[in-house]
Amino acid sequence: MQLIDLNAQLQALQPAIDMRMQAVLSHGQFIMGPEVKELEQQLADYVGIDHCISCANGTDALQIALMALDIGSGDIVFTTAFSFFATAEVIALVGATPYFVDIDQHTFNLCPESLSLAIEEASQHKRLTPKAVIGVDLFGLPAEYPAISALCKQHGLHLIEDGAQGFGGEINGQKACGFGEIATTSFFPAKPLGCFGDGGAIFTANANLAERCQSIRVHGKGSHKYENLRIGLNSRLDTLQAAILLEKLTIFDRECAARQRNAAFLSKHLDNSFVTPHIPNTYASAWAQYSIWHRDIPRETILAHLSKNGIPHAIYYPIALNQQIALKHAPSAATLNSIAMSQKVFSIPTHAYLTAVELDLIVETLNGIET
């Protein structure tokens, strides 16, 4: 059993992927070849948004989004304290100041009430100006964008969706990566839609922002590669990765449905002493991870029990962002939920290729732990 079984997925797609890769080897356009444009169009169609700009990885996608919005020194960007380091790292990389907000302990996503308080507190700052919010679709569940978007409009803030884990999720039928002014995702192999290396993408309905992102990803280029309008990055998607993603897209909805079934099975059969993921009404998760915690038993005890019984597991994330050494001077709201969940939450398999026997084993092992 694997936490995420990429080998099983590859076996299902091997002939088609081999053909796609051979086509790239034959035409020889290894950087920004025709498959890249084809992928961008299919991704935009899937999300239901006008523009998709691929790039080298999910971290670059976030940084390019911030750069396209002219966010930099003197600006505050609010974001969750419970996420992967890249979410806050890119804020510092463009010279802005991350301001950490607490999470809702039921969804693990940014809490609108905590955000509202943080915005009011930050507005009193004399040297820094609130400029944007980065919401994170943690573990595959879109953040509470209706409420977050309302706050952003009220206070004149840009809204960026970090959909690195959320691609395939939904709110009221709207696909993740379609929220806010600009959204990003990652194609790291373990993500819901992953390639065989690094890759990322940016989504927006704003043609001007799309044009800026296209420029920034190739050294800030203008009408040709030797005209540079702005400072940019070298962040192009390899054609081979685009070719692989095109084939993975053909089975993506089927895999999402399988993860939905597996997550529903786990939530139904795990003992009530485990706090299982909460999915709000009209929301759908992409189930990048299935993350739970126990009301009474310490995480270390549970993980030792899982290891003893051969059940894969992982911890996302053991240190809240506002407790990271590199970010210790960043301003922060009270983040009691973020810190508590960083010490309790762990993830177990829910990938699309789990068998019924494996699902039963996961449930039996967890329910069999002694308090």
PDB file of N, CA and C in Angstrom, residues 127-203:
ATOM      1  N   ARG A 127       3.463  51.852   8.510  1.00  0.00           N
ATOM      2  CA  ARG A 127       4.466  51.708   7.449  1.00  0.00           C
ATOM      3  C   ARG A 127       4.071  50.686   6.381  1.00  0.00           C
ATOM      4  N   LEU A 128       3.082  49.850   6.671  1.00  0.00           N
ATOM      5  CA  LEU A 128       2.702  48.796   5.739  1.00  0.00           C
ATOM      6  C   LEU A 128       1.250  48.954   5.299  1.00  0.00           C
ATOM      7  N   THR A 129       0.976  48.570   4.046  1.00  0.00           N
ATOM      8  CA  THR A 129      -0.362  48.729   3.484  1.00  0.00           C
ATOM      9  C   THR A 129      -0.963  47.373   3.130  1.00  0.00           C
ATOM     10  N   PRO A 130      -2.116  47.017   3.712  1.00  0.00           N
ATOM     11  CA  PRO A 130      -2.775  45.769   3.303  1.00  0.00           C
ATOM     12  C   PRO A 130      -3.066  45.786   1.804  1.00  0.00           C
ATOM     13  N   LYS A 131      -2.664  44.721   1.105  1.00  0.00           N
ATOM     14  CA  LYS A 131      -2.786  44.736  -0.352  1.00  0.00           C
ATOM     15  C   LYS A 131      -3.498  43.501  -0.910  1.00  0.00           C
ATOM     16  N   ALA A 132      -3.342  42.320  -0.275  1.00  0.00           N
ATOM     17  CA  ALA A 132      -3.887  41.105  -0.893  1.00  0.00           C
ATOM     18  C   ALA A 132      -4.110  40.017   0.148  1.00  0.00           C
ATOM     19  N   VAL A 133      -4.873  39.013  -0.281  1.00  0.00           N
ATOM     20  CA  VAL A 133      -5.111  37.802   0.510  1.00  0.00           C
ATOM     21  C   VAL A 133      -4.779  36.599  -0.367  1.00  0.00           C
ATOM     22  N   ILE A 134      -4.036  35.648   0.185  1.00  0.00           N
ATOM     23  CA  ILE A 134      -3.834  34.354  -0.476  1.00  0.00           C
ATOM     24  C   ILE A 134      -4.621  33.313   0.308  1.00  0.00           C
ATOM     25  N   GLY A 135      -5.698  32.809  -0.306  1.00  0.00           N
ATOM     26  CA  GLY A 135      -6.428  31.694   0.279  1.00  0.00           C
ATOM     27  C   GLY A 135      -5.817  30.388  -0.217  1.00  0.00           C
ATOM     28  N   VAL A 136      -5.829  29.389   0.633  1.00  0.00           N
ATOM     29  CA  VAL A 136      -5.221  28.100   0.294  1.00  0.00           C
ATOM     30  C   VAL A 136      -6.278  27.004   0.329  1.00  0.00           C
ATOM     31  N   ASP A 137      -6.327  26.199  -0.734  1.00  0.00           N
ATOM     32  CA  ASP A 137      -7.277  25.078  -0.808  1.00  0.00           C
ATOM     33  C   ASP A 137      -6.627  23.850  -0.163  1.00  0.00           C
ATOM     34  N   LEU A 138      -6.564  23.861   1.164  1.00  0.00           N
ATOM     35  CA  LEU A 138      -5.762  22.852   1.853  1.00  0.00           C
ATOM     36  C   LEU A 138      -6.392  21.463   1.776  1.00  0.00           C
ATOM     37  N   PHE A 139      -5.528  20.485   1.516  1.00  0.00           N
ATOM     38  CA  PHE A 139      -5.895  19.063   1.430  1.00  0.00           C
ATOM     39  C   PHE A 139      -6.900  18.782   0.313  1.00  0.00           C
ATOM     40  N   GLY A 140      -7.118  19.778  -0.583  1.00  0.00           N
ATOM     41  CA  GLY A 140      -8.024  19.576  -1.706  1.00  0.00           C
ATOM     42  C   GLY A 140      -9.345  20.313  -1.595  1.00  0.00           C
ATOM     43  N   LEU A 141      -9.624  20.893  -0.424  1.00  0.00           N
ATOM     44  CA  LEU A 141     -10.903  21.590  -0.210  1.00  0.00           C
ATOM     45  C   LEU A 141     -10.751  23.084  -0.476  1.00  0.00           C
ATOM     46  N   PRO A 142     -11.522  23.656  -1.395  1.00  0.00           N
ATOM     47  CA  PRO A 142     -11.438  25.107  -1.617  1.00  0.00           C
ATOM     48  C   PRO A 142     -11.707  25.886  -0.335  1.00  0.00           C
ATOM     49  N   ALA A 143     -10.975  26.977  -0.175  1.00  0.00           N
ATOM     50  CA  ALA A 143     -11.196  27.851   0.976  1.00  0.00           C
ATOM     51  C   ALA A 143     -12.577  28.502   0.878  1.00  0.00           C
ATOM     52  N   GLU A 144     -12.972  29.188   1.919  1.00  0.00           N
ATOM     53  CA  GLU A 144     -14.319  29.780   1.984  1.00  0.00           C
ATOM     54  C   GLU A 144     -14.355  31.077   1.164  1.00  0.00           C
ATOM     55  N   TYR A 145     -14.261  30.914  -0.164  1.00  0.00           N
ATOM     56  CA  TYR A 145     -14.088  32.080  -1.031  1.00  0.00           C
ATOM     57  C   TYR A 145     -15.265  33.043  -1.063  1.00  0.00           C
ATOM     58  N   PRO A 146     -16.511  32.613  -0.948  1.00  0.00           N
ATOM     59  CA  PRO A 146     -17.583  33.616  -0.923  1.00  0.00           C
ATOM     60  C   PRO A 146     -17.386  34.654   0.184  1.00  0.00           C
ATOM     61  N   ALA A 147     -17.058  34.202   1.386  1.00  0.00           N
ATOM     62  CA  ALA A 147     -16.850  35.127   2.502  1.00  0.00           C
ATOM     63  C   ALA A 147     -15.531  35.877   2.363  1.00  0.00           C
ATOM     64  N   ILE A 148     -14.480  35.186   1.928  1.00  0.00           N
ATOM     65  CA  ILE A 148     -13.176  35.833   1.772  1.00  0.00           C
ATOM     66  C   ILE A 148     -13.239  36.899   0.680  1.00  0.00           C
ATOM     67  N   SER A 149     -13.906  36.568  -0.421  1.00  0.00           N
ATOM     68  CA  SER A 149     -14.034  37.520  -1.517  1.00  0.00           C
ATOM     69  C   SER A 149     -14.797  38.771  -1.080  1.00  0.00           C
ATOM     70  N   ALA A 150     -15.826  38.584  -0.276  1.00  0.00           N
ATOM     71  CA  ALA A 150     -16.599  39.735   0.211  1.00  0.00           C
ATOM     72  C   ALA A 150     -15.720  40.655   1.050  1.00  0.00           C
ATOM     73  N   LEU A 151     -14.873  40.075   1.893  1.00  0.00           N
ATOM     74  CA  LEU A 151     -13.955  40.875   2.710  1.00  0.00           C
ATOM     75  C   LEU A 151     -12.954  41.615   1.828  1.00  0.00           C
ATOM     76  N   CYS A 152     -12.454  40.932   0.803  1.00  0.00           N
ATOM     77  CA  CYS A 152     -11.491  41.571  -0.101  1.00  0.00           C
ATOM     78  C   CYS A 152     -12.119  42.762  -0.821  1.00  0.00           C
ATOM     79  N   LYS A 153     -13.346  42.591  -1.277  1.00  0.00           N
ATOM     80  CA  LYS A 153     -14.038  43.696  -1.956  1.00  0.00           C
ATOM     81  C   LYS A 153     -14.296  44.847  -0.990  1.00  0.00           C
ATOM     82  N   GLN A 154     -14.669  44.515   0.234  1.00  0.00           N
ATOM     83  CA  GLN A 154     -14.945  45.541   1.229  1.00  0.00           C
ATOM     84  C   GLN A 154     -13.717  46.395   1.532  1.00  0.00           C
ATOM     85  N   HIS A 155     -12.537  45.753   1.540  1.00  0.00           N
ATOM     86  CA  HIS A 155     -11.311  46.456   1.944  1.00  0.00           C
ATOM     87  C   HIS A 155     -10.378  46.751   0.772  1.00  0.00           C
ATOM     88  N   GLY A 156     -10.810  46.489  -0.454  1.00  0.00           N
ATOM     89  CA  GLY A 156      -9.991  46.810  -1.614  1.00  0.00           C
ATOM     90  C   GLY A 156      -8.736  45.968  -1.740  1.00  0.00           C
ATOM     91  N   LEU A 157      -8.850  44.679  -1.439  1.00  0.00           N
ATOM     92  CA  LEU A 157      -7.702  43.781  -1.484  1.00  0.00           C
ATOM     93  C   LEU A 157      -7.790  42.832  -2.672  1.00  0.00           C
ATOM     94  N   HIS A 158      -6.644  42.520  -3.250  1.00  0.00           N
ATOM     95  CA  HIS A 158      -6.590  41.484  -4.276  1.00  0.00           C
ATOM     96  C   HIS A 158      -6.804  40.118  -3.622  1.00  0.00           C
ATOM     97  N   LEU A 159      -7.459  39.208  -4.346  1.00  0.00           N
ATOM     98  CA  LEU A 159      -7.643  37.841  -3.858  1.00  0.00           C
ATOM     99  C   LEU A 159      -6.930  36.870  -4.791  1.00  0.00           C
ATOM    100  N   ILE A 160      -6.010  36.093  -4.207  1.00  0.00           N
ATOM    101  CA  ILE A 160      -5.257  35.079  -4.936  1.00  0.00           C
ATOM    102  C   ILE A 160      -5.630  33.721  -4.362  1.00  0.00           C
ATOM    103  N   GLU A 161      -5.968  32.785  -5.226  1.00  0.00           N
ATOM    104  CA  GLU A 161      -6.271  31.415  -4.797  1.00  0.00           C
ATOM    105  C   GLU A 161      -5.045  30.531  -4.980  1.00  0.00           C
ATOM    106  N   ASP A 162      -4.524  29.997  -3.877  1.00  0.00           N
ATOM    107  CA  ASP A 162      -3.458  29.000  -3.948  1.00  0.00           C
ATOM    108  C   ASP A 162      -4.130  27.635  -4.045  1.00  0.00           C
ATOM    109  N   GLY A 163      -4.322  27.170  -5.280  1.00  0.00           N
ATOM    110  CA  GLY A 163      -4.987  25.897  -5.519  1.00  0.00           C
ATOM    111  C   GLY A 163      -4.014  24.769  -5.779  1.00  0.00           C
ATOM    112  N   ALA A 164      -2.832  24.818  -5.156  1.00  0.00           N
ATOM    113  CA  ALA A 164      -1.824  23.779  -5.376  1.00  0.00           C
ATOM    114  C   ALA A 164      -2.367  22.391  -5.062  1.00  0.00           C
ATOM    115  N   GLN A 165      -3.208  22.299  -4.027  1.00  0.00           N
ATOM    116  CA  GLN A 165      -3.803  21.015  -3.652  1.00  0.00           C
ATOM    117  C   GLN A 165      -5.272  20.922  -4.083  1.00  0.00           C
ATOM    118  N   GLY A 166      -5.806  22.015  -4.622  1.00  0.00           N
ATOM    119  CA  GLY A 166      -7.251  22.076  -4.806  1.00  0.00           C
ATOM    120  C   GLY A 166      -7.777  21.747  -6.181  1.00  0.00           C
ATOM    121  N   PHE A 167      -6.909  21.584  -7.189  1.00  0.00           N
ATOM    122  CA  PHE A 167      -7.391  21.378  -8.553  1.00  0.00           C
ATOM    123  C   PHE A 167      -8.327  20.175  -8.596  1.00  0.00           C
ATOM    124  N   GLY A 168      -9.545  20.400  -9.066  1.00  0.00           N
ATOM    125  CA  GLY A 168     -10.574  19.359  -9.060  1.00  0.00           C
ATOM    126  C   GLY A 168     -11.642  19.578  -8.017  1.00  0.00           C
ATOM    127  N   GLY A 169     -11.381  20.433  -7.028  1.00  0.00           N
ATOM    128  CA  GLY A 169     -12.383  20.773  -6.026  1.00  0.00           C
ATOM    129  C   GLY A 169     -13.419  21.739  -6.593  1.00  0.00           C
ATOM    130  N   GLU A 170     -14.483  21.984  -5.826  1.00  0.00           N
ATOM    131  CA  GLU A 170     -15.578  22.832  -6.321  1.00  0.00           C
ATOM    132  C   GLU A 170     -16.273  23.568  -5.178  1.00  0.00           C
ATOM    133  N   ILE A 171     -16.892  24.696  -5.530  1.00  0.00           N
ATOM    134  CA  ILE A 171     -17.878  25.376  -4.682  1.00  0.00           C
ATOM    135  C   ILE A 171     -19.065  25.714  -5.578  1.00  0.00           C
ATOM    136  N   ASN A 172     -20.226  25.187  -5.237  1.00  0.00           N
ATOM    137  CA  ASN A 172     -21.438  25.457  -6.023  1.00  0.00           C
ATOM    138  C   ASN A 172     -21.234  25.174  -7.516  1.00  0.00           C
ATOM    139  N   GLY A 173     -20.481  24.131  -7.827  1.00  0.00           N
ATOM    140  CA  GLY A 173     -20.252  23.766  -9.214  1.00  0.00           C
ATOM    141  C   GLY A 173     -19.136  24.513  -9.901  1.00  0.00           C
ATOM    142  N   GLN A 174     -18.605  25.565  -9.261  1.00  0.00           N
ATOM    143  CA  GLN A 174     -17.464  26.300  -9.820  1.00  0.00           C
ATOM    144  C   GLN A 174     -16.179  25.578  -9.437  1.00  0.00           C
ATOM    145  N   LYS A 175     -15.363  25.279 -10.437  1.00  0.00           N
ATOM    146  CA  LYS A 175     -14.134  24.544 -10.190  1.00  0.00           C
ATOM    147  C   LYS A 175     -13.105  25.390  -9.442  1.00  0.00           C
ATOM    148  N   ALA A 176     -12.330  24.736  -8.589  1.00  0.00           N
ATOM    149  CA  ALA A 176     -11.185  25.370  -7.955  1.00  0.00           C
ATOM    150  C   ALA A 176     -10.237  25.894  -9.028  1.00  0.00           C
ATOM    151  N   CYS A 177      -9.471  26.914  -8.669  1.00  0.00           N
ATOM    152  CA  CYS A 177      -8.592  27.672  -9.568  1.00  0.00           C
ATOM    153  C   CYS A 177      -9.393  28.647 -10.420  1.00  0.00           C
ATOM    154  N   GLY A 178     -10.668  28.814 -10.066  1.00  0.00           N
ATOM    155  CA  GLY A 178     -11.495  29.802 -10.729  1.00  0.00           C
ATOM    156  C   GLY A 178     -11.960  30.899  -9.789  1.00  0.00           C
ATOM    157  N   PHE A 179     -11.347  30.990  -8.613  1.00  0.00           N
ATOM    158  CA  PHE A 179     -11.762  31.980  -7.614  1.00  0.00           C
ATOM    159  C   PHE A 179     -10.743  33.104  -7.517  1.00  0.00           C
ATOM    160  N   GLY A 180     -11.223  34.287  -7.139  1.00  0.00           N
ATOM    161  CA  GLY A 180     -10.344  35.443  -7.006  1.00  0.00           C
ATOM    162  C   GLY A 180      -9.952  36.033  -8.343  1.00  0.00           C
ATOM    163  N   GLU A 181      -9.093  37.057  -8.287  1.00  0.00           N
ATOM    164  CA  GLU A 181      -8.599  37.688  -9.510  1.00  0.00           C
ATOM    165  C   GLU A 181      -7.643  36.768 -10.264  1.00  0.00           C
ATOM    166  N   ILE A 182      -6.937  35.968  -9.510  1.00  0.00           N
ATOM    167  CA  ILE A 182      -5.910  35.117 -10.093  1.00  0.00           C
ATOM    168  C   ILE A 182      -5.750  33.896  -9.197  1.00  0.00           C
ATOM    169  N   ALA A 183      -5.505  32.759  -9.800  1.00  0.00           N
ATOM    170  CA  ALA A 183      -5.369  31.506  -9.050  1.00  0.00           C
ATOM    171  C   ALA A 183      -4.170  30.740  -9.575  1.00  0.00           C
ATOM    172  N   THR A 184      -3.651  29.848  -8.749  1.00  0.00           N
ATOM    173  CA  THR A 184      -2.486  29.062  -9.151  1.00  0.00           C
ATOM    174  C   THR A 184      -2.683  27.612  -8.741  1.00  0.00           C
ATOM    175  N   THR A 185      -1.940  26.730  -9.397  1.00  0.00           N
ATOM    176  CA  THR A 185      -1.910  25.340  -8.971  1.00  0.00           C
ATOM    177  C   THR A 185      -0.530  24.762  -9.202  1.00  0.00           C
ATOM    178  N   SER A 186      -0.326  23.548  -8.689  1.00  0.00           N
ATOM    179  CA  SER A 186       0.946  22.835  -8.814  1.00  0.00           C
ATOM    180  C   SER A 186       0.700  21.484  -9.452  1.00  0.00           C
ATOM    181  N   PHE A 187       1.656  21.045 -10.266  1.00  0.00           N
ATOM    182  CA  PHE A 187       1.603  19.720 -10.863  1.00  0.00           C
ATOM    183  C   PHE A 187       2.704  18.817 -10.309  1.00  0.00           C
ATOM    184  N   PHE A 188       3.178  19.125  -9.100  1.00  0.00           N
ATOM    185  CA  PHE A 188       4.087  18.223  -8.386  1.00  0.00           C
ATOM    186  C   PHE A 188       3.474  16.820  -8.404  1.00  0.00           C
ATOM    187  N   PRO A 189       4.275  15.766  -8.563  1.00  0.00           N
ATOM    188  CA  PRO A 189       3.719  14.426  -8.779  1.00  0.00           C
ATOM    189  C   PRO A 189       2.651  13.977  -7.795  1.00  0.00           C
ATOM    190  N   ALA A 190       2.727  14.414  -6.531  1.00  0.00           N
ATOM    191  CA  ALA A 190       1.771  13.953  -5.522  1.00  0.00           C
ATOM    192  C   ALA A 190       0.470  14.748  -5.508  1.00  0.00           C
ATOM    193  N   LYS A 191       0.352  15.789  -6.320  1.00  0.00           N
ATOM    194  CA  LYS A 191      -0.862  16.601  -6.338  1.00  0.00           C
ATOM    195  C   LYS A 191      -1.992  15.864  -7.057  1.00  0.00           C
ATOM    196  N   PRO A 192      -3.250  16.321  -6.908  1.00  0.00           N
ATOM    197  CA  PRO A 192      -4.367  15.634  -7.572  1.00  0.00           C
ATOM    198  C   PRO A 192      -4.144  15.432  -9.069  1.00  0.00           C
ATOM    199  N   LEU A 193      -3.611  16.456  -9.738  1.00  0.00           N
ATOM    200  CA  LEU A 193      -3.167  16.322 -11.127  1.00  0.00           C
ATOM    201  C   LEU A 193      -1.674  16.600 -11.132  1.00  0.00           C
ATOM    202  N   GLY A 194      -0.875  15.541 -11.270  1.00  0.00           N
ATOM    203  CA  GLY A 194       0.570  15.690 -11.158  1.00  0.00           C
ATOM    204  C   GLY A 194       1.298  15.188 -12.389  1.00  0.00           C
ATOM    205  N   CYS A 195       2.448  15.798 -12.660  1.00  0.00           N
ATOM    206  CA  CYS A 195       3.255  15.362 -13.792  1.00  0.00           C
ATOM    207  C   CYS A 195       4.380  14.446 -13.295  1.00  0.00           C
ATOM    208  N   PHE A 196       5.419  14.260 -14.102  1.00  0.00           N
ATOM    209  CA  PHE A 196       6.545  13.401 -13.725  1.00  0.00           C
ATOM    210  C   PHE A 196       7.756  14.237 -13.328  1.00  0.00           C
ATOM    211  N   GLY A 197       7.489  15.392 -12.786  1.00  0.00           N
ATOM    212  CA  GLY A 197       8.538  16.309 -12.347  1.00  0.00           C
ATOM    213  C   GLY A 197       7.861  17.504 -11.714  1.00  0.00           C
ATOM    214  N   ASP A 198       8.347  18.698 -12.025  1.00  0.00           N
ATOM    215  CA  ASP A 198       7.720  19.917 -11.523  1.00  0.00           C
ATOM    216  C   ASP A 198       6.921  20.592 -12.621  1.00  0.00           C
ATOM    217  N   GLY A 199       5.883  21.294 -12.218  1.00  0.00           N
ATOM    218  CA  GLY A 199       5.065  22.063 -13.141  1.00  0.00           C
ATOM    219  C   GLY A 199       4.041  22.855 -12.367  1.00  0.00           C
ATOM    220  N   GLY A 200       3.529  23.906 -12.972  1.00  0.00           N
ATOM    221  CA  GLY A 200       2.514  24.718 -12.321  1.00  0.00           C
ATOM    222  C   GLY A 200       1.716  25.481 -13.347  1.00  0.00           C
ATOM    223  N   ALA A 201       0.684  26.182 -12.880  1.00  0.00           N
ATOM    224  CA  ALA A 201      -0.144  26.976 -13.789  1.00  0.00           C
ATOM    225  C   ALA A 201      -0.813  28.108 -13.031  1.00  0.00           C
ATOM    226  N   ILE A 202      -1.163  29.146 -13.797  1.00  0.00           N
ATOM    227  CA  ILE A 202      -1.839  30.338 -13.299  1.00  0.00           C
ATOM    228  C   ILE A 202      -3.137  30.493 -14.085  1.00  0.00           C
ATOM    229  N   PHE A 203      -4.203  30.889 -13.407  1.00  0.00           N
ATOM    230  CA  PHE A 203      -5.512  31.048 -14.043  1.00  0.00           C
ATOM    231  C   PHE A 203      -6.058  32.442 -13.740  1.00  0.00           C
TER     232      PHE A 203
END
